[in-house]
PDB file of C-alpha atoms in Angstrom:
ATOM      1  CA  MET A   1      -0.228   0.165   0.163  1.00  0.00           C
ATOM      2  CA  ALA A   2       1.503   3.313  -1.019  1.00  0.00           C
ATOM      3  CA  PHE A   3       0.729   5.242   2.490  1.00  0.00           C
ATOM      4  CA  GLN A   4       2.495   2.335   4.475  1.00  0.00           C
ATOM      5  CA  GLU A   5       5.466   2.324   1.855  1.00  0.00           C
ATOM      6  CA  TYR A   6       5.962   6.003   2.352  1.00  0.00           C
ATOM      7  CA  ARG A   7       5.154   6.225   5.904  1.00  0.00           C
ATOM      8  CA  THR A   8       8.638   6.833   7.438  1.00  0.00           C
ATOM      9  CA  LEU A   9       9.253   9.414   5.217  1.00  0.00           C
ATOM     10  CA  LEU A  10       6.536  11.367   5.715  1.00  0.00           C
ATOM     11  CA  PHE A  11       6.859  11.017   9.674  1.00  0.00           C
ATOM     12  CA  SER A  12      10.879  12.107   8.990  1.00  0.00           C
ATOM     13  CA  VAL A  13       9.792  15.020   6.936  1.00  0.00           C
ATOM     14  CA  ALA A  14       7.280  16.096   9.725  1.00  0.00           C
ATOM     15  CA  TYR A  15       9.578  15.615  12.384  1.00  0.00           C
ATOM     16  CA  ARG A  16      12.370  17.656  11.170  1.00  0.00           C
ATOM     17  CA  ILE A  17       9.862  20.658  10.160  1.00  0.00           C
ATOM     18  CA  LEU A  18       7.975  20.711  13.589  1.00  0.00           C
ATOM     19  CA  GLY A  19      10.679  19.263  15.886  1.00  0.00           C
ATOM     20  CA  SER A  20       8.361  17.400  17.867  1.00  0.00           C
ATOM     21  CA  ALA A  21       7.342  13.523  17.310  1.00  0.00           C
ATOM     22  CA  ALA A  22       3.888  14.158  18.956  1.00  0.00           C
ATOM     23  CA  ASP A  23       2.966  16.999  16.220  1.00  0.00           C
ATOM     24  CA  ALA A  24       4.661  14.838  13.693  1.00  0.00           C
ATOM     25  CA  GLU A  25       2.637  11.863  14.423  1.00  0.00           C
ATOM     26  CA  ASP A  26      -0.703  13.633  14.337  1.00  0.00           C
ATOM     27  CA  VAL A  27       0.010  15.343  10.716  1.00  0.00           C
ATOM     28  CA  VAL A  28       0.862  11.733   9.330  1.00  0.00           C
ATOM     29  CA  GLN A  29      -2.466  10.659  10.989  1.00  0.00           C
ATOM     30  CA  ASP A  30      -4.075  13.659   9.274  1.00  0.00           C
ATOM     31  CA  ALA A  31      -2.400  12.891   5.948  1.00  0.00           C
ATOM     32  CA  TRP A  32      -3.583   9.249   6.151  1.00  0.00           C
ATOM     33  CA  LEU A  33      -7.452  10.813   6.555  1.00  0.00           C
ATOM     34  CA  ARG A  34      -6.903  13.019   3.443  1.00  0.00           C
ATOM     35  CA  TRP A  35      -4.973   9.921   1.583  1.00  0.00           C
ATOM     36  CA  SER A  36      -8.088   7.884   2.352  1.00  0.00           C
ATOM     37  CA  ALA A  37     -10.736  10.132   1.390  1.00  0.00           C
ATOM     38  CA  SER A  38      -8.711  11.225  -1.971  1.00  0.00           C
ATOM     39  CA  ASP A  39      -9.481   9.483  -5.279  1.00  0.00           C
ATOM     40  CA  ARG A  40      -6.337   7.768  -5.807  1.00  0.00           C
ATOM     41  CA  HIS A  41      -6.802   6.668  -9.234  1.00  0.00           C
ATOM     42  CA  GLN A  42      -5.895  10.510 -10.173  1.00  0.00           C
ATOM     43  CA  VAL A  43      -2.936  10.198  -8.247  1.00  0.00           C
ATOM     44  CA  ALA A  44      -0.261   9.807 -10.962  1.00  0.00           C
ATOM     45  CA  ASP A  45       2.810   9.851  -8.338  1.00  0.00           C
ATOM     46  CA  PRO A  46       1.766   8.875  -4.499  1.00  0.00           C
ATOM     47  CA  LYS A  47       5.263   9.935  -3.082  1.00  0.00           C
ATOM     48  CA  ALA A  48       4.869  13.558  -4.551  1.00  0.00           C
ATOM     49  CA  TYR A  49       0.905  13.866  -3.621  1.00  0.00           C
ATOM     50  CA  LEU A  50       1.941  12.580  -0.042  1.00  0.00           C
ATOM     51  CA  THR A  51       4.888  14.936   0.075  1.00  0.00           C
ATOM     52  CA  ARG A  52       2.560  17.775  -0.550  1.00  0.00           C
ATOM     53  CA  ILE A  53       0.111  16.844   1.853  1.00  0.00           C
ATOM     54  CA  ILE A  54       2.568  16.349   5.010  1.00  0.00           C
ATOM     55  CA  SER A  55       4.615  19.358   4.079  1.00  0.00           C
ATOM     56  CA  HIS A  56       1.384  21.749   4.365  1.00  0.00           C
ATOM     57  CA  LEU A  57       0.064  20.000   6.938  1.00  0.00           C
ATOM     58  CA  ALA A  58       3.528  20.327   9.077  1.00  0.00           C
ATOM     59  CA  MET A  59       3.670  24.056   7.797  1.00  0.00           C
ATOM     60  CA  ASP A  60       0.043  24.952   9.100  1.00  0.00           C
ATOM     61  CA  ARG A  61       0.920  23.164  12.449  1.00  0.00           C
ATOM     62  CA  LEU A  62       4.036  25.030  12.781  1.00  0.00           C
ATOM     63  CA  ARG A  63       2.331  28.061  12.361  1.00  0.00           C
ATOM     64  CA  SER A  64      -0.126  27.422  14.869  1.00  0.00           C
ATOM     65  CA  THR A  65       2.403  26.365  17.600  1.00  0.00           C
ATOM     66  CA  ARG A  66       4.834  29.267  16.849  1.00  0.00           C
ATOM     67  CA  HIS A  67       2.905  31.461  19.781  1.00  0.00           C
ATOM     68  CA  GLN A  68       2.838  28.635  22.416  1.00  0.00           C
ATOM     69  CA  ARG A  69       6.945  28.220  21.960  1.00  0.00           C
ATOM     70  CA  GLU A  70       7.318  32.140  21.794  1.00  0.00           C
ATOM     71  CA  THR A  71       5.445  31.959  25.421  1.00  0.00           C
ATOM     72  CA  TYR A  72       7.329  28.794  26.376  1.00  0.00           C
ATOM     73  CA  VAL A  73       8.590  28.921  30.320  1.00  0.00           C
ATOM     74  CA  GLY A  74      12.193  28.772  30.128  1.00  0.00           C
ATOM     75  CA  PRO A  75      14.544  27.311  26.944  1.00  0.00           C
ATOM     76  CA  TRP A  76      12.503  25.748  24.220  1.00  0.00           C
ATOM     77  CA  LEU A  77      14.401  22.783  22.942  1.00  0.00           C
ATOM     78  CA  PRO A  78      13.096  19.828  20.435  1.00  0.00           C
ATOM     79  CA  GLU A  79      11.155  16.825  21.776  1.00  0.00           C
ATOM     80  CA  PRO A  80      13.776  13.990  21.846  1.00  0.00           C
ATOM     81  CA  ILE A  81      13.489  11.041  19.800  1.00  0.00           C
ATOM     82  CA  LEU A  82      15.233   7.699  19.764  1.00  0.00           C
ATOM     83  CA  THR A  83      17.263   7.259  16.672  1.00  0.00           C
ATOM     84  CA  ALA A  84      19.569   4.200  15.174  1.00  0.00           C
ATOM     85  CA  PRO A  85      23.538   3.946  16.515  1.00  0.00           C
ATOM     86  CA  ASP A  86      25.400   6.894  14.382  1.00  0.00           C
ATOM     87  CA  THR A  87      27.979   5.417  11.994  1.00  0.00           C
ATOM     88  CA  ALA A  88      30.342   7.136   9.783  1.00  0.00           C
ATOM     89  CA  ASP A  89      28.281   6.424   6.896  1.00  0.00           C
ATOM     90  CA  GLY A  90      25.249   7.480   8.436  1.00  0.00           C
ATOM     91  CA  VAL A  91      26.699  11.184   9.785  1.00  0.00           C
ATOM     92  CA  ALA A  92      24.807  13.292   7.448  1.00  0.00           C
ATOM     93  CA  ALA A  93      21.361  11.993   8.136  1.00  0.00           C
ATOM     94  CA  ALA A  94      22.091  11.691  11.999  1.00  0.00           C
ATOM     95  CA  ASP A  95      23.033  15.638  11.877  1.00  0.00           C
ATOM     96  CA  SER A  96      19.878  16.201  10.091  1.00  0.00           C
ATOM     97  CA  VAL A  97      18.103  15.551  13.611  1.00  0.00           C
ATOM     98  CA  SER A  98      20.493  16.817  15.789  1.00  0.00           C
ATOM     99  CA  THR A  99      19.176  19.142  18.761  1.00  0.00           C
ATOM    100  CA  ALA A 100      21.837  21.635  17.372  1.00  0.00           C
ATOM    101  CA  LEU A 101      20.231  21.528  13.964  1.00  0.00           C
ATOM    102  CA  LEU A 102      16.708  21.474  14.930  1.00  0.00           C
ATOM    103  CA  VAL A 103      17.164  24.744  17.411  1.00  0.00           C
ATOM    104  CA  VAL A 104      18.725  26.350  14.435  1.00  0.00           C
ATOM    105  CA  LEU A 105      15.735  25.364  12.261  1.00  0.00           C
ATOM    106  CA  GLU A 106      13.070  26.694  14.516  1.00  0.00           C
ATOM    107  CA  THR A 107      14.607  30.227  13.716  1.00  0.00           C
ATOM    108  CA  LEU A 108      13.178  29.680  10.134  1.00  0.00           C
ATOM    109  CA  SER A 109       9.747  30.737   8.560  1.00  0.00           C
ATOM    110  CA  PRO A 110       7.673  27.539   8.117  1.00  0.00           C
ATOM    111  CA  LEU A 111       8.190  27.869   4.353  1.00  0.00           C
ATOM    112  CA  GLU A 112      12.006  28.219   4.941  1.00  0.00           C
ATOM    113  CA  ARG A 113      12.265  25.042   7.272  1.00  0.00           C
ATOM    114  CA  ALA A 114      10.083  22.641   4.742  1.00  0.00           C
ATOM    115  CA  VAL A 115      12.122  23.739   1.975  1.00  0.00           C
ATOM    116  CA  PHE A 116      15.168  23.570   3.474  1.00  0.00           C
ATOM    117  CA  VAL A 117      14.458  19.791   5.020  1.00  0.00           C
ATOM    118  CA  LEU A 118      13.064  18.580   1.720  1.00  0.00           C
ATOM    119  CA  LYS A 119      16.217  19.868  -0.292  1.00  0.00           C
ATOM    120  CA  GLU A 120      18.947  19.726   1.984  1.00  0.00           C
ATOM    121  CA  VAL A 121      17.956  16.405   3.872  1.00  0.00           C
ATOM    122  CA  PHE A 122      15.870  14.516   1.247  1.00  0.00           C
ATOM    123  CA  ALA A 123      17.284  15.603  -2.003  1.00  0.00           C
ATOM    124  CA  PHE A 124      14.129  16.713  -3.646  1.00  0.00           C
ATOM    125  CA  SER A 125      14.698  18.705  -6.798  1.00  0.00           C
ATOM    126  CA  TYR A 126      13.605  22.567  -6.943  1.00  0.00           C
ATOM    127  CA  ALA A 127      10.467  21.801  -9.453  1.00  0.00           C
ATOM    128  CA  GLU A 128       9.601  18.640  -6.789  1.00  0.00           C
ATOM    129  CA  ILE A 129       9.703  20.861  -3.756  1.00  0.00           C
ATOM    130  CA  ALA A 130       7.715  23.896  -5.655  1.00  0.00           C
ATOM    131  CA  ARG A 131       5.089  21.545  -6.160  1.00  0.00           C
ATOM    132  CA  ALA A 132       4.964  20.258  -2.478  1.00  0.00           C
ATOM    133  CA  VAL A 133       4.559  23.576  -1.240  1.00  0.00           C
ATOM    134  CA  GLU A 134       2.880  25.536  -3.905  1.00  0.00           C
ATOM    135  CA  ARG A 135       5.411  27.945  -4.769  1.00  0.00           C
ATOM    136  CA  THR A 136       7.321  29.118  -7.878  1.00  0.00           C
ATOM    137  CA  GLU A 137      10.422  27.407  -8.436  1.00  0.00           C
ATOM    138  CA  PRO A 138      12.417  30.981  -8.319  1.00  0.00           C
ATOM    139  CA  ALA A 139      10.451  31.547  -5.087  1.00  0.00           C
ATOM    140  CA  VAL A 140      11.714  28.024  -3.465  1.00  0.00           C
ATOM    141  CA  ARG A 141      15.122  28.777  -4.795  1.00  0.00           C
ATOM    142  CA  GLN A 142      15.287  31.972  -2.875  1.00  0.00           C
ATOM    143  CA  ALA A 143      13.912  30.290   0.287  1.00  0.00           C
ATOM    144  CA  ALA A 144      16.350  27.627   0.291  1.00  0.00           C
ATOM    145  CA  HIS A 145      19.342  30.171  -0.549  1.00  0.00           C
ATOM    146  CA  ARG A 146      18.072  32.290   2.609  1.00  0.00           C
ATOM    147  CA  ALA A 147      17.390  29.283   4.873  1.00  0.00           C
ATOM    148  CA  ARG A 148      20.638  27.608   4.100  1.00  0.00           C
ATOM    149  CA  GLU A 149      22.442  30.903   4.673  1.00  0.00           C
ATOM    150  CA  HIS A 150      20.747  31.286   7.964  1.00  0.00           C
ATOM    151  CA  VAL A 151      21.732  27.719   9.044  1.00  0.00           C
ATOM    152  CA  GLN A 152      25.388  27.828   7.909  1.00  0.00           C
ATOM    153  CA  ALA A 153      25.844  31.230  10.126  1.00  0.00           C
ATOM    154  CA  ARG A 154      24.033  29.627  13.231  1.00  0.00           C
ATOM    155  CA  ARG A 155      24.989  25.759  13.580  1.00  0.00           C
ATOM    156  CA  PRO A 156      27.688  24.721  15.110  1.00  0.00           C
ATOM    157  CA  ARG A 157      30.608  24.627  13.219  1.00  0.00           C
ATOM    158  CA  PHE A 158      32.381  21.289  14.269  1.00  0.00           C
ATOM    159  CA  THR A 159      31.315  17.504  14.115  1.00  0.00           C
ATOM    160  CA  ALA A 160      33.377  15.358  15.961  1.00  0.00           C
ATOM    161  CA  ASP A 161      33.683  11.585  14.318  1.00  0.00           C
ATOM    162  CA  PRO A 162      31.114   9.326  15.699  1.00  0.00           C
ATOM    163  CA  ALA A 163      33.844   7.073  17.376  1.00  0.00           C
ATOM    164  CA  ARG A 164      35.223  10.145  19.155  1.00  0.00           C
ATOM    165  CA  ARG A 165      31.512  11.085  20.292  1.00  0.00           C
ATOM    166  CA  ARG A 166      30.526   7.980  21.800  1.00  0.00           C
ATOM    167  CA  ASP A 167      33.869   7.874  23.240  1.00  0.00           C
ATOM    168  CA  VAL A 168      33.448  11.294  25.248  1.00  0.00           C
ATOM    169  CA  THR A 169      29.795  10.575  25.906  1.00  0.00           C
ATOM    170  CA  GLU A 170      30.836   6.904  27.667  1.00  0.00           C
ATOM    171  CA  ARG A 171      33.382   9.100  29.574  1.00  0.00           C
ATOM    172  CA  PHE A 172      31.148  11.971  30.741  1.00  0.00           C
ATOM    173  CA  PHE A 173      28.473   9.243  31.526  1.00  0.00           C
ATOM    174  CA  ALA A 174      31.022   7.474  33.594  1.00  0.00           C
ATOM    175  CA  ALA A 175      32.221  10.542  35.337  1.00  0.00           C
ATOM    176  CA  ALA A 176      28.861  12.343  36.198  1.00  0.00           C
ATOM    177  CA  THR A 177      27.608   9.082  37.598  1.00  0.00           C
ATOM    178  CA  GLY A 178      30.430   8.688  39.527  1.00  0.00           C
ATOM    179  CA  GLY A 179      30.830  12.148  40.576  1.00  0.00           C
ATOM    180  CA  ASP A 180      34.254  12.462  39.273  1.00  0.00           C
ATOM    181  CA  ILE A 181      34.389  16.662  38.867  1.00  0.00           C
ATOM    182  CA  ASN A 182      37.796  16.200  37.594  1.00  0.00           C
ATOM    183  CA  THR A 183      37.186  13.946  34.479  1.00  0.00           C
ATOM    184  CA  LEU A 184      34.221  16.144  33.818  1.00  0.00           C
ATOM    185  CA  MET A 185      36.147  19.494  33.601  1.00  0.00           C
ATOM    186  CA  GLU A 186      38.576  17.833  31.386  1.00  0.00           C
ATOM    187  CA  LEU A 187      35.822  16.091  28.850  1.00  0.00           C
ATOM    188  CA  LEU A 188      33.986  19.655  28.980  1.00  0.00           C
ATOM    189  CA  SER A 189      34.883  22.574  26.713  1.00  0.00           C
ATOM    190  CA  PRO A 190      35.639  25.846  28.891  1.00  0.00           C
ATOM    191  CA  ASP A 191      32.621  27.785  27.403  1.00  0.00           C
ATOM    192  CA  VAL A 192      30.260  24.829  27.545  1.00  0.00           C
ATOM    193  CA  THR A 193      26.748  25.518  27.775  1.00  0.00           C
ATOM    194  CA  LEU A 194      23.768  23.446  29.274  1.00  0.00           C
ATOM    195  CA  TRP A 195      20.426  24.429  28.260  1.00  0.00           C
ATOM    196  CA  THR A 196      17.725  22.805  30.434  1.00  0.00           C
ATOM    197  CA  ASP A 197      13.829  22.181  29.041  1.00  0.00           C
ATOM    198  CA  GLY A 198      11.463  21.871  32.199  1.00  0.00           C
ATOM    199  CA  GLY A 199       8.570  23.754  30.084  1.00  0.00           C
ATOM    200  CA  GLY A 200       7.516  25.237  33.466  1.00  0.00           C
ATOM    201  CA  LYS A 201       5.938  21.435  34.236  1.00  0.00           C
ATOM    202  CA  VAL A 202       9.173  20.303  36.312  1.00  0.00           C
ATOM    203  CA  ARG A 203      11.845  22.578  38.134  1.00  0.00           C
ATOM    204  CA  GLN A 204      15.004  23.273  35.795  1.00  0.00           C
ATOM    205  CA  ALA A 205      17.047  26.242  35.056  1.00  0.00           C
ATOM    206  CA  LEU A 206      15.181  29.167  33.346  1.00  0.00           C
ATOM    207  CA  LYS A 207      18.573  30.320  31.638  1.00  0.00           C
ATOM    208  CA  PRO A 208      21.170  28.708  30.012  1.00  0.00           C
ATOM    209  CA  VAL A 209      23.696  27.868  32.655  1.00  0.00           C
ATOM    210  CA  ASN A 210      27.319  28.388  30.955  1.00  0.00           C
ATOM    211  CA  GLY A 211      30.835  27.750  32.193  1.00  0.00           C
ATOM    212  CA  ARG A 212      32.813  24.247  32.764  1.00  0.00           C
ATOM    213  CA  GLU A 213      33.148  24.472  36.451  1.00  0.00           C
ATOM    214  CA  ILE A 214      29.632  25.260  37.201  1.00  0.00           C
ATOM    215  CA  VAL A 215      28.242  22.721  34.739  1.00  0.00           C
ATOM    216  CA  ALA A 216      30.799  20.089  35.960  1.00  0.00           C
ATOM    217  CA  ARG A 217      29.163  20.371  39.578  1.00  0.00           C
ATOM    218  CA  TRP A 218      25.975  20.187  38.379  1.00  0.00           C
ATOM    219  CA  PHE A 219      26.689  16.838  36.583  1.00  0.00           C
ATOM    220  CA  GLY A 220      29.001  15.890  39.506  1.00  0.00           C
ATOM    221  CA  ALA A 221      26.127  15.973  42.043  1.00  0.00           C
ATOM    222  CA  LEU A 222      23.699  13.558  39.998  1.00  0.00           C
ATOM    223  CA  GLY A 223      24.469  10.831  41.869  1.00  0.00           C
ATOM    224  CA  THR A 224      24.173  12.341  45.571  1.00  0.00           C
ATOM    225  CA  VAL A 225      20.900  14.284  45.087  1.00  0.00           C
ATOM    226  CA  SER A 226      17.207  13.461  44.511  1.00  0.00           C
ATOM    227  CA  TYR A 227      15.781  14.312  40.967  1.00  0.00           C
ATOM    228  CA  GLN A 228      12.096  15.237  40.317  1.00  0.00           C
ATOM    229  CA  GLY A 229      11.329  13.295  43.345  1.00  0.00           C
ATOM    230  CA  VAL A 230      13.167  10.137  42.614  1.00  0.00           C
ATOM    231  CA  GLU A 231      16.114   9.470  45.154  1.00  0.00           C
ATOM    232  CA  PRO A 232      19.579   8.253  43.023  1.00  0.00           C
ATOM    233  CA  GLY A 233      19.304   4.490  43.963  1.00  0.00           C
ATOM    234  CA  GLN A 234      15.851   4.849  42.193  1.00  0.00           C
ATOM    235  CA  MET A 235      17.222   6.031  39.149  1.00  0.00           C
ATOM    236  CA  ARG A 236      18.445   4.317  36.115  1.00  0.00           C
ATOM    237  CA  ALA A 237      20.588   6.063  33.280  1.00  0.00           C
ATOM    238  CA  GLU A 238      21.328   4.195  29.894  1.00  0.00           C
ATOM    239  CA  LEU A 239      23.595   5.515  27.026  1.00  0.00           C
ATOM    240  CA  THR A 240      21.905   5.254  23.519  1.00  0.00           C
ATOM    241  CA  ALA A 241      21.013   7.150  20.360  1.00  0.00           C
ATOM    242  CA  VAL A 242      19.179  10.022  20.951  1.00  0.00           C
ATOM    243  CA  ASN A 243      18.774  12.497  17.926  1.00  0.00           C
ATOM    244  CA  GLY A 244      21.507  11.260  15.932  1.00  0.00           C
ATOM    245  CA  GLY A 245      24.185  10.935  18.328  1.00  0.00           C
ATOM    246  CA  PRO A 246      24.851   9.242  21.383  1.00  0.00           C
ATOM    247  CA  GLY A 247      22.707  10.613  24.329  1.00  0.00           C
ATOM    248  CA  VAL A 248      21.341   9.515  27.969  1.00  0.00           C
ATOM    249  CA  VAL A 249      18.119   8.693  28.770  1.00  0.00           C
ATOM    250  CA  PHE A 250      17.228   8.894  32.907  1.00  0.00           C
ATOM    251  CA  ARG A 251      14.317   6.622  33.881  1.00  0.00           C
ATOM    252  CA  GLY A 252      12.600   6.465  37.198  1.00  0.00           C
ATOM    253  CA  PRO A 253      10.570   3.545  38.855  1.00  0.00           C
ATOM    254  CA  ASP A 254       7.677   4.336  36.488  1.00  0.00           C
ATOM    255  CA  ARG A 255       8.454   7.309  33.902  1.00  0.00           C
ATOM    256  CA  VAL A 256      11.620   8.415  31.583  1.00  0.00           C
ATOM    257  CA  ILE A 257      12.543  11.684  33.462  1.00  0.00           C
ATOM    258  CA  ALA A 258      15.106  13.263  31.150  1.00  0.00           C
ATOM    259  CA  THR A 259      17.368  12.975  28.163  1.00  0.00           C
ATOM    260  CA  LEU A 260      20.390  14.527  27.423  1.00  0.00           C
ATOM    261  CA  THR A 261      22.211  15.143  23.989  1.00  0.00           C
ATOM    262  CA  PHE A 262      25.721  16.761  23.016  1.00  0.00           C
ATOM    263  CA  ASP A 263      27.338  19.273  20.981  1.00  0.00           C
ATOM    264  CA  PHE A 264      31.195  18.986  20.653  1.00  0.00           C
ATOM    265  CA  ASP A 265      33.580  21.432  19.679  1.00  0.00           C
ATOM    266  CA  ALA A 266      36.960  21.131  17.596  1.00  0.00           C
ATOM    267  CA  GLU A 267      39.224  19.120  20.211  1.00  0.00           C
ATOM    268  CA  GLY A 268      35.900  16.645  20.744  1.00  0.00           C
ATOM    269  CA  ARG A 269      34.799  18.276  23.828  1.00  0.00           C
ATOM    270  CA  ILE A 270      31.399  18.919  25.059  1.00  0.00           C
ATOM    271  CA  SER A 271      30.688  22.478  23.759  1.00  0.00           C
ATOM    272  CA  ALA A 272      26.588  22.343  24.592  1.00  0.00           C
ATOM    273  CA  ILE A 273      24.320  19.808  26.769  1.00  0.00           C
ATOM    274  CA  HIS A 274      20.905  19.532  25.995  1.00  0.00           C
ATOM    275  CA  ASN A 275      18.434  18.257  28.946  1.00  0.00           C
ATOM    276  CA  VAL A 276      14.824  17.873  28.282  1.00  0.00           C
ATOM    277  CA  ALA A 277      12.696  17.254  31.526  1.00  0.00           C
ATOM    278  CA  ASN A 278       9.582  18.494  30.435  1.00  0.00           C
ATOM    279  CA  PRO A 279       7.140  15.271  30.625  1.00  0.00           C
ATOM    280  CA  ASP A 280       5.068  16.256  27.728  1.00  0.00           C
ATOM    281  CA  LYS A 281       7.958  16.018  25.457  1.00  0.00           C
ATOM    282  CA  LEU A 282       9.297  12.764  26.734  1.00  0.00           C
ATOM    283  CA  ARG A 283       6.580  10.439  25.543  1.00  0.00           C
ATOM    284  CA  ALA A 284       7.956   9.157  22.012  1.00  0.00           C
ATOM    285  CA  VAL A 285      11.134   8.144  24.537  1.00  0.00           C
ATOM    286  CA  ALA A 286       8.972   6.543  26.845  1.00  0.00           C
ATOM    287  CA  ASP A 287       7.218   4.766  24.212  1.00  0.00           C
ATOM    288  CA  GLY A 288      10.403   3.552  22.330  1.00  0.00           C
ATOM    289  CA  VAL A 289       9.480   5.489  19.241  1.00  0.00           C
ATOM    290  CA  ARG A 290      12.678   5.356  17.092  1.00  0.00           C
ATOM    291  CA  LEU A 291      13.275   7.389  13.843  1.00  0.00           C
ATOM    292  CA  GLU A 292      14.308   5.459  11.095  1.00  0.00           C
ATOM    293  CA  HIS A 293      16.079   6.946   8.147  1.00  0.00           C
ATOM    294  CA  PRO A 294      14.031   6.609   5.005  1.00  0.00           C
TER     295      PRO A 294
END
């Protein structure tokens, strides 16, 4: 069946446009309803037809959620999602769902974001994108140019190789759970930034936390203090692939508590940590939803 054949692609497009697995799943369901109600005998190219539907639904959803994100309590981070383990061959695909890139994409207009995702991630032609977003090809080229320049100017300039990222993440994980401040200091960039997203639902820092020493002490205390009512002895932490790279998932006895993802500098040290603890954003991870590369 055509819809099922392209379902992974549709979810992947929607997630990158929206930065939310829940919203992406909603628009995929809406796309299914529209597909079911259509006269499919008139559809010559199901992939193009479904891409047009999902692009419009995702852009509409993004416009409707912008106000909520503008009034969000504390830093807004994308909704984390489990991904396939990162490999050297899959660096580009993994990077396209990285927290860092999704944060930058949040600053684009809905049209620019859709065009960027379709062109840079899924390699659609300008003609195909023009039909999908119902704009002229010159307008699409202009939007793609603006989006590309914007992203290049704002995204992290350095991407450590997958083996280095895994090694540093594993050492960070061991140092944090063991309270080893000295090792944490070695692994963190001097100007590291910690972003915490609690959405006003759980207690988190409402502004970015900057500097190696304070961030090291923040994580060095993990094994000694309760977190969201969960005692250290009740908490489980696991290393797993989150948003295209090595990440950490914290679980309590009955729920997922938080996730961590990381950016790295030119020396392979951790330059940014993204901590999502808003329970509304942890459902995809709790449910084990995994984003597969289409």
